[in-house]
mmCIF file with all atom_site columns, C-alpha atoms in Angstrom:
data_model
loop_
_atom_site.group_PDB
_atom_site.id
_atom_site.type_symbol
_atom_site.label_atom_id
_atom_site.label_alt_id
_atom_site.label_comp_id
_atom_site.label_asym_id
_atom_site.label_entity_id
_atom_site.label_seq_id
_atom_site.pdbx_PDB_ins_code
_atom_site.Cartn_x
_atom_site.Cartn_y
_atom_site.Cartn_z
_atom_site.occupancy
_atom_site.B_iso_or_equiv
_atom_site.pdbx_formal_charge
_atom_site.auth_seq_id
_atom_site.auth_comp_id
_atom_site.auth_asym_id
_atom_site.auth_atom_id
_atom_site.pdbx_PDB_model_num
ATOM 1   C CA . MET X 1 1   ? 88.485  137.089 -133.153 1.00 51.00 ? 1   MET X CA 1
ATOM 2   C CA . LYS X 1 2   ? 86.188  135.486 -130.582 1.00 48.00 ? 2   LYS X CA 1
ATOM 3   C CA . LYS X 1 3   ? 89.159  134.868 -128.256 1.00 47.00 ? 3   LYS X CA 1
ATOM 4   C CA . ILE X 1 4   ? 90.165  138.535 -128.506 1.00 45.00 ? 4   ILE X CA 1
ATOM 5   C CA . VAL X 1 5   ? 86.629  139.674 -127.603 1.00 39.00 ? 5   VAL X CA 1
ATOM 6   C CA . ILE X 1 6   ? 86.565  137.293 -124.624 1.00 44.00 ? 6   ILE X CA 1
ATOM 7   C CA . PHE X 1 7   ? 90.004  138.473 -123.489 1.00 43.00 ? 7   PHE X CA 1
ATOM 8   C CA . LEU X 1 8   ? 89.011  142.137 -123.769 1.00 39.00 ? 8   LEU X CA 1
ATOM 9   C CA . SER X 1 9   ? 85.776  141.453 -121.880 1.00 41.00 ? 9   SER X CA 1
ATOM 10  C CA . ILE X 1 10  ? 87.707  139.787 -119.065 1.00 43.00 ? 10  ILE X CA 1
ATOM 11  C CA . LEU X 1 11  ? 90.242  142.619 -119.046 1.00 40.00 ? 11  LEU X CA 1
ATOM 12  C CA . VAL X 1 12  ? 87.508  145.275 -118.800 1.00 39.00 ? 12  VAL X CA 1
ATOM 13  C CA . LEU X 1 13  ? 85.633  143.393 -116.086 1.00 39.00 ? 13  LEU X CA 1
ATOM 14  C CA . GLY X 1 14  ? 88.859  142.872 -114.153 1.00 44.00 ? 14  GLY X CA 1
ATOM 15  C CA . THR X 1 15  ? 89.677  146.549 -114.414 1.00 41.00 ? 15  THR X CA 1
ATOM 16  C CA . ILE X 1 16  ? 86.225  147.519 -113.168 1.00 39.00 ? 16  ILE X CA 1
ATOM 17  C CA . GLY X 1 17  ? 86.738  145.208 -110.178 1.00 43.00 ? 17  GLY X CA 1
ATOM 18  C CA . ILE X 1 18  ? 89.732  147.258 -109.036 1.00 42.00 ? 18  ILE X CA 1
ATOM 19  C CA . VAL X 1 19  ? 88.256  150.309 -107.411 1.00 43.00 ? 19  VAL X CA 1
ATOM 20  C CA . LEU X 1 20  ? 90.166  153.550 -107.728 1.00 46.00 ? 20  LEU X CA 1
ATOM 21  C CA . PHE X 1 21  ? 88.676  156.881 -106.769 1.00 47.00 ? 21  PHE X CA 1
ATOM 22  C CA . THR X 1 22  ? 90.587  160.098 -107.304 1.00 46.00 ? 22  THR X CA 1
ATOM 23  C CA . SER X 1 23  ? 89.423  163.399 -105.952 1.00 45.00 ? 23  SER X CA 1
ATOM 24  C CA . ASN X 1 24  ? 90.433  166.194 -108.314 1.00 42.00 ? 24  ASN X CA 1
ATOM 25  C CA . GLU X 1 25  ? 90.360  168.595 -105.365 1.00 52.00 ? 25  GLU X CA 1
ATOM 26  C CA . SER X 1 26  ? 92.783  166.698 -103.188 1.00 60.00 ? 26  SER X CA 1
ATOM 27  C CA . GLY X 1 27  ? 94.803  164.709 -105.730 1.00 73.00 ? 27  GLY X CA 1
ATOM 28  C CA . ILE X 1 28  ? 94.591  161.746 -103.369 1.00 95.00 ? 28  ILE X CA 1
ATOM 29  C CA . THR X 1 29  ? 93.551  158.389 -104.778 1.00 97.00 ? 29  THR X CA 1
ATOM 30  C CA . GLN X 1 30  ? 91.409  156.050 -102.716 1.00 97.00 ? 30  GLN X CA 1
ATOM 31  C CA . ILE X 1 31  ? 91.923  152.353 -103.292 1.00 98.00 ? 31  ILE X CA 1
ATOM 32  C CA . ASP X 1 32  ? 90.224  149.308 -101.847 1.00 97.00 ? 32  ASP X CA 1
ATOM 33  C CA . VAL X 1 33  ? 92.001  146.537 -99.958  1.00 97.00 ? 33  VAL X CA 1
ATOM 34  C CA . GLU X 1 34  ? 91.809  144.175 -102.940 1.00 97.00 ? 34  GLU X CA 1
ATOM 35  C CA . THR X 1 35  ? 93.813  146.658 -104.998 1.00 97.00 ? 35  THR X CA 1
ATOM 36  C CA . LEU X 1 36  ? 96.303  147.075 -102.153 1.00 97.00 ? 36  LEU X CA 1
ATOM 37  C CA . GLN X 1 37  ? 96.704  143.319 -101.871 1.00 97.00 ? 37  GLN X CA 1
ATOM 38  C CA . ASN X 1 38  ? 97.279  143.031 -105.610 1.00 97.00 ? 38  ASN X CA 1
ATOM 39  C CA . ARG X 1 39  ? 99.933  145.733 -105.533 1.00 97.00 ? 39  ARG X CA 1
ATOM 40  C CA . LEU X 1 40  ? 101.645 144.195 -102.507 1.00 96.00 ? 40  LEU X CA 1
ATOM 41  C CA . GLU X 1 41  ? 101.841 140.882 -104.361 1.00 96.00 ? 41  GLU X CA 1
ATOM 42  C CA . ASN X 1 42  ? 103.112 142.379 -107.617 1.00 96.00 ? 42  ASN X CA 1
ATOM 43  C CA . GLU X 1 43  ? 105.092 145.500 -106.740 1.00 94.00 ? 43  GLU X CA 1
ATOM 44  C CA . GLU X 1 44  ? 107.394 146.838 -104.090 1.00 94.00 ? 44  GLU X CA 1
ATOM 45  C CA . ILE X 1 45  ? 105.376 149.615 -102.474 1.00 96.00 ? 45  ILE X CA 1
ATOM 46  C CA . SER X 1 46  ? 105.735 152.027 -99.558  1.00 96.00 ? 46  SER X CA 1
ATOM 47  C CA . LEU X 1 47  ? 102.951 151.327 -97.079  1.00 97.00 ? 47  LEU X CA 1
ATOM 48  C CA . LEU X 1 48  ? 102.505 153.757 -94.207  1.00 97.00 ? 48  LEU X CA 1
ATOM 49  C CA . ASP X 1 49  ? 100.413 152.588 -91.226  1.00 98.00 ? 49  ASP X CA 1
ATOM 50  C CA . VAL X 1 50  ? 99.237  155.671 -89.337  1.00 98.00 ? 50  VAL X CA 1
ATOM 51  C CA . ARG X 1 51  ? 97.684  153.888 -86.348  1.00 98.00 ? 51  ARG X CA 1
ATOM 52  C CA . GLU X 1 52  ? 99.176  154.331 -82.893  1.00 98.00 ? 52  GLU X CA 1
ATOM 53  C CA . ALA X 1 53  ? 102.137 152.097 -81.996  1.00 97.00 ? 53  ALA X CA 1
ATOM 54  C CA . ALA X 1 54  ? 100.068 149.793 -79.764  1.00 97.00 ? 54  ALA X CA 1
ATOM 55  C CA . GLU X 1 55  ? 97.555  149.213 -82.572  1.00 97.00 ? 55  GLU X CA 1
ATOM 56  C CA . TYR X 1 56  ? 100.363 148.554 -85.046  1.00 98.00 ? 56  TYR X CA 1
ATOM 57  C CA . GLU X 1 57  ? 102.049 146.116 -82.674  1.00 97.00 ? 57  GLU X CA 1
ATOM 58  C CA . GLY X 1 58  ? 98.731  144.294 -82.278  1.00 96.00 ? 58  GLY X CA 1
ATOM 59  C CA . GLY X 1 59  ? 98.902  143.338 -85.947  1.00 95.00 ? 59  GLY X CA 1
ATOM 60  C CA . HIS X 1 60  ? 99.899  144.983 -89.207  1.00 97.00 ? 60  HIS X CA 1
ATOM 61  C CA . ILE X 1 61  ? 100.564 144.267 -92.853  1.00 97.00 ? 61  ILE X CA 1
ATOM 62  C CA . GLU X 1 62  ? 104.049 142.896 -93.414  1.00 95.00 ? 62  GLU X CA 1
ATOM 63  C CA . GLY X 1 63  ? 106.396 145.626 -94.597  1.00 94.00 ? 63  GLY X CA 1
ATOM 64  C CA . ALA X 1 64  ? 104.226 148.507 -93.373  1.00 96.00 ? 64  ALA X CA 1
ATOM 65  C CA . VAL X 1 65  ? 106.069 151.362 -91.675  1.00 96.00 ? 65  VAL X CA 1
ATOM 66  C CA . ASN X 1 66  ? 104.407 152.755 -88.550  1.00 97.00 ? 66  ASN X CA 1
ATOM 67  C CA . ALA X 1 67  ? 104.099 156.545 -88.411  1.00 97.00 ? 67  ALA X CA 1
ATOM 68  C CA . PRO X 1 68  ? 101.174 157.442 -86.112  1.00 98.00 ? 68  PRO X CA 1
ATOM 69  C CA . LEU X 1 69  ? 98.976  160.290 -87.306  1.00 97.00 ? 69  LEU X CA 1
ATOM 70  C CA . SER X 1 70  ? 99.353  161.913 -83.877  1.00 96.00 ? 70  SER X CA 1
ATOM 71  C CA . SER X 1 71  ? 103.061 162.502 -84.556  1.00 95.00 ? 71  SER X CA 1
ATOM 72  C CA . LEU X 1 72  ? 103.158 162.537 -88.357  1.00 95.00 ? 72  LEU X CA 1
ATOM 73  C CA . ASP X 1 73  ? 103.886 166.272 -88.404  1.00 90.00 ? 73  ASP X CA 1
ATOM 74  C CA . GLU X 1 74  ? 107.093 165.658 -86.451  1.00 92.00 ? 74  GLU X CA 1
ATOM 75  C CA . ILE X 1 75  ? 108.349 162.630 -88.379  1.00 90.00 ? 75  ILE X CA 1
ATOM 76  C CA . GLU X 1 76  ? 110.709 162.931 -91.326  1.00 90.00 ? 76  GLU X CA 1
ATOM 77  C CA . LEU X 1 77  ? 109.588 160.201 -93.726  1.00 91.00 ? 77  LEU X CA 1
ATOM 78  C CA . PRO X 1 78  ? 112.163 158.172 -95.665  1.00 88.00 ? 78  PRO X CA 1
ATOM 79  C CA . TYR X 1 79  ? 110.310 158.691 -98.965  1.00 92.00 ? 79  TYR X CA 1
ATOM 80  C CA . SER X 1 80  ? 110.943 161.040 -101.844 1.00 93.00 ? 80  SER X CA 1
ATOM 81  C CA . LYS X 1 81  ? 108.163 163.526 -102.582 1.00 94.00 ? 81  LYS X CA 1
ATOM 82  C CA . ASP X 1 82  ? 107.294 161.867 -105.918 1.00 93.00 ? 82  ASP X CA 1
ATOM 83  C CA . GLU X 1 83  ? 107.328 158.273 -104.633 1.00 94.00 ? 83  GLU X CA 1
ATOM 84  C CA . PRO X 1 84  ? 103.934 156.522 -104.401 1.00 96.00 ? 84  PRO X CA 1
ATOM 85  C CA . ILE X 1 85  ? 102.872 156.190 -100.756 1.00 97.00 ? 85  ILE X CA 1
ATOM 86  C CA . TYR X 1 86  ? 100.015 153.965 -99.607  1.00 98.00 ? 86  TYR X CA 1
ATOM 87  C CA . VAL X 1 87  ? 98.384  155.016 -96.321  1.00 98.00 ? 87  VAL X CA 1
ATOM 88  C CA . ILE X 1 88  ? 96.329  152.748 -94.056  1.00 98.00 ? 88  ILE X CA 1
ATOM 89  C CA . CYS X 1 89  ? 94.792  152.986 -90.576  1.00 98.00 ? 89  CYS X CA 1
ATOM 90  C CA . ARG X 1 90  ? 92.100  151.082 -88.685  1.00 98.00 ? 90  ARG X CA 1
ATOM 91  C CA . SER X 1 91  ? 88.986  152.185 -90.588  1.00 97.00 ? 91  SER X CA 1
ATOM 92  C CA . GLY X 1 92  ? 90.018  154.842 -93.099  1.00 95.00 ? 92  GLY X CA 1
ATOM 93  C CA . ASN X 1 93  ? 89.484  158.042 -91.129  1.00 96.00 ? 93  ASN X CA 1
ATOM 94  C CA . ARG X 1 94  ? 93.047  158.661 -89.943  1.00 97.00 ? 94  ARG X CA 1
ATOM 95  C CA . SER X 1 95  ? 94.545  157.552 -93.255  1.00 98.00 ? 95  SER X CA 1
ATOM 96  C CA . ALA X 1 96  ? 92.431  160.182 -95.046  1.00 96.00 ? 96  ALA X CA 1
ATOM 97  C CA . GLN X 1 97  ? 93.740  162.820 -92.622  1.00 97.00 ? 97  GLN X CA 1
ATOM 98  C CA . ALA X 1 98  ? 97.313  161.575 -93.039  1.00 97.00 ? 98  ALA X CA 1
ATOM 99  C CA . ALA X 1 99  ? 96.981  161.565 -96.829  1.00 97.00 ? 99  ALA X CA 1
ATOM 100 C CA . GLN X 1 100 ? 95.830  165.187 -96.715  1.00 96.00 ? 100 GLN X CA 1
ATOM 101 C CA . LEU X 1 101 ? 98.771  166.089 -94.467  1.00 96.00 ? 101 LEU X CA 1
ATOM 102 C CA . LEU X 1 102 ? 101.229 164.342 -96.797  1.00 96.00 ? 102 LEU X CA 1
ATOM 103 C CA . LYS X 1 103 ? 99.745  166.226 -99.738  1.00 96.00 ? 103 LYS X CA 1
ATOM 104 C CA . GLN X 1 104 ? 100.263 169.504 -97.861  1.00 94.00 ? 104 GLN X CA 1
ATOM 105 C CA . ARG X 1 105 ? 103.879 168.495 -97.226  1.00 94.00 ? 105 ARG X CA 1
ATOM 106 C CA . GLY X 1 106 ? 104.438 168.135 -100.976 1.00 94.00 ? 106 GLY X CA 1
ATOM 107 C CA . TYR X 1 107 ? 104.029 164.410 -101.590 1.00 95.00 ? 107 TYR X CA 1
ATOM 108 C CA . THR X 1 108 ? 102.500 163.964 -105.020 1.00 94.00 ? 108 THR X CA 1
ATOM 109 C CA . GLU X 1 109 ? 101.327 160.341 -105.313 1.00 95.00 ? 109 GLU X CA 1
ATOM 110 C CA . ILE X 1 110 ? 99.258  159.244 -102.318 1.00 97.00 ? 110 ILE X CA 1
ATOM 111 C CA . TYR X 1 111 ? 96.921  156.274 -102.087 1.00 98.00 ? 111 TYR X CA 1
ATOM 112 C CA . ASP X 1 112 ? 94.436  156.137 -99.197  1.00 98.00 ? 112 ASP X CA 1
ATOM 113 C CA . VAL X 1 113 ? 93.255  152.592 -98.400  1.00 98.00 ? 113 VAL X CA 1
ATOM 114 C CA . SER X 1 114 ? 89.460  152.654 -97.925  1.00 97.00 ? 114 SER X CA 1
ATOM 115 C CA . GLY X 1 115 ? 88.174  150.690 -94.964  1.00 97.00 ? 115 GLY X CA 1
ATOM 116 C CA . GLY X 1 116 ? 91.649  150.316 -93.449  1.00 98.00 ? 116 GLY X CA 1
ATOM 117 C CA . MET X 1 117 ? 92.709  147.299 -91.434  1.00 98.00 ? 117 MET X CA 1
ATOM 118 C CA . ILE X 1 118 ? 89.088  146.397 -90.693  1.00 97.00 ? 118 ILE X CA 1
ATOM 119 C CA . ALA X 1 119 ? 88.488  145.842 -94.419  1.00 97.00 ? 119 ALA X CA 1
ATOM 120 C CA . TRP X 1 120 ? 91.906  144.191 -94.799  1.00 97.00 ? 120 TRP X CA 1
ATOM 121 C CA . GLU X 1 121 ? 91.136  141.629 -92.110  1.00 96.00 ? 121 GLU X CA 1
ATOM 122 C CA . GLN X 1 122 ? 87.745  140.860 -93.680  1.00 95.00 ? 122 GLN X CA 1
ATOM 123 C CA . ASN X 1 123 ? 89.340  140.366 -97.087  1.00 89.00 ? 123 ASN X CA 1
#
Protein backbone atom coordinates (compact mmCIF):
# COMPACT_ATOMS: atom_id res chain seq x y z
CA MET A 1 0.00 0.00 0.00
CA LYS A 2 2.81 2.40 0.89
CA LYS A 3 4.49 1.74 -2.48
CA ILE A 4 1.24 2.54 -4.30
CA VAL A 5 0.89 5.85 -2.43
CA ILE A 6 4.50 6.76 -3.24
CA PHE A 7 4.01 5.82 -6.90
CA LEU A 8 0.81 7.87 -7.16
CA SER A 9 2.51 10.83 -5.47
CA ILE A 10 5.38 10.68 -7.96
CA LEU A 11 2.92 10.32 -10.85
CA VAL A 12 0.91 13.37 -9.72
CA LEU A 13 4.02 15.47 -9.15
CA GLY A 14 5.40 14.44 -12.53
CA THR A 15 2.14 15.35 -14.20
CA ILE A 16 2.11 18.76 -12.53
CA GLY A 17 5.66 19.34 -13.81
CA ILE A 18 4.46 19.07 -17.41
CA VAL A 19 2.82 22.37 -18.14
CA LEU A 20 -0.14 22.37 -20.49
CA PHE A 21 -2.37 25.38 -20.93
CA THR A 22 -5.43 25.23 -23.15
CA SER A 23 -7.43 28.27 -24.05
CA ASN A 24 -11.09 27.34 -24.45
CA GLU A 25 -11.52 30.31 -26.77
CA SER A 26 -8.82 29.35 -29.22
CA GLY A 27 -8.59 25.57 -28.76
CA ILE A 28 -4.81 25.93 -28.93
CA THR A 29 -2.72 24.22 -26.28
CA GLN A 30 0.43 25.88 -24.99
CA ILE A 31 3.21 23.57 -23.88
CA ASP A 32 6.60 24.25 -22.38
CA VAL A 33 9.90 23.12 -23.89
CA GLU A 34 10.28 20.31 -21.36
CA THR A 35 7.01 18.81 -22.58
CA LEU A 36 8.12 19.23 -26.19
CA GLN A 37 11.42 17.52 -25.45
CA ASN A 38 9.62 14.64 -23.76
CA ARG A 39 7.30 14.18 -26.72
CA LEU A 40 10.18 14.37 -29.20
CA GLU A 41 11.95 11.61 -27.28
CA ASN A 42 8.90 9.38 -26.96
CA GLU A 43 6.68 10.04 -29.98
CA GLU A 44 6.92 10.86 -33.64
CA ILE A 45 5.52 14.39 -33.85
CA SER A 46 5.06 17.07 -36.50
CA LEU A 47 7.08 20.12 -35.48
CA LEU A 48 6.60 23.30 -37.48
CA ASP A 49 9.26 26.02 -37.12
CA VAL A 50 7.73 29.32 -38.23
CA ARG A 51 10.90 31.43 -38.09
CA GLU A 52 12.34 32.89 -41.27
CA ALA A 53 14.61 30.62 -43.33
CA ALA A 54 17.82 32.35 -42.21
CA GLU A 55 16.87 31.89 -38.55
CA TYR A 56 16.00 28.25 -39.15
CA GLU A 57 19.28 27.63 -40.97
CA GLY A 58 21.13 29.19 -38.03
CA GLY A 59 19.94 26.32 -35.85
CA HIS A 60 16.76 24.32 -35.37
CA ILE A 61 15.37 21.26 -33.66
CA GLU A 62 16.11 18.10 -35.61
CA GLY A 63 13.10 17.04 -37.66
CA ALA A 64 11.41 20.45 -37.58
CA VAL A 65 9.87 21.62 -40.85
CA ASN A 66 10.44 25.27 -41.72
CA ALA A 67 7.34 27.21 -42.78
CA PRO A 68 7.92 30.92 -42.06
CA LEU A 69 4.96 32.79 -40.63
CA SER A 70 5.43 35.45 -43.31
CA SER A 71 4.45 32.93 -46.00
CA LEU A 72 2.36 30.45 -44.01
CA ASP A 73 -0.82 31.59 -45.75
CA GLU A 74 0.65 30.54 -49.10
CA ILE A 75 2.11 27.19 -48.04
CA GLU A 76 0.19 23.94 -48.35
CA LEU A 77 1.22 21.93 -45.30
CA PRO A 78 1.79 18.17 -45.58
CA TYR A 79 -0.37 17.46 -42.51
CA SER A 80 -3.92 16.24 -42.18
CA LYS A 81 -6.32 18.61 -40.43
CA ASP A 82 -6.70 16.31 -37.40
CA GLU A 83 -2.99 15.54 -36.97
CA PRO A 84 -1.28 17.08 -33.91
CA ILE A 85 1.00 19.94 -34.97
CA TYR A 86 3.59 21.51 -32.67
CA VAL A 87 4.53 25.10 -33.55
CA ILE A 88 7.73 26.86 -32.46
CA CYS A 89 9.46 30.17 -33.25
CA ARG A 90 12.17 32.25 -31.59
CA SER A 91 10.31 33.49 -28.50
CA GLY A 92 6.69 32.39 -28.78
CA ASN A 93 5.08 35.38 -30.47
CA ARG A 94 5.09 34.15 -34.08
CA SER A 95 4.18 30.60 -33.07
CA ALA A 96 1.07 31.94 -31.30
CA GLN A 97 0.12 33.81 -34.49
CA ALA A 98 0.83 30.74 -36.62
CA ALA A 99 -1.20 28.52 -34.29
CA GLN A 100 -4.15 30.90 -34.63
CA LEU A 101 -3.79 30.87 -38.42
CA LEU A 102 -3.66 27.06 -38.49
CA LYS A 103 -6.78 26.94 -36.34
CA GLN A 104 -8.54 29.24 -38.82
CA ARG A 105 -7.46 26.92 -41.64
CA GLY A 106 -9.21 24.01 -39.91
CA TYR A 107 -6.39 22.25 -38.06
CA THR A 108 -7.82 20.83 -34.86
CA GLU A 109 -4.90 19.81 -32.62
CA ILE A 110 -2.29 22.56 -32.31
CA TYR A 111 0.40 22.89 -29.67
CA ASP A 112 2.16 26.25 -29.28
CA VAL A 113 5.61 25.96 -27.66
CA SER A 114 5.94 28.70 -25.01
CA GLY A 115 9.23 30.55 -25.00
CA GLY A 116 10.25 29.16 -28.39
CA MET A 117 13.84 28.46 -29.34
CA ILE A 118 15.12 30.83 -26.66
CA ALA A 119 13.59 28.59 -23.98
CA TRP A 120 14.66 25.46 -25.88
CA GLU A 121 18.29 26.55 -25.93
CA GLN A 122 18.20 27.36 -22.20
CA ASN A 123 16.72 23.96 -21.42
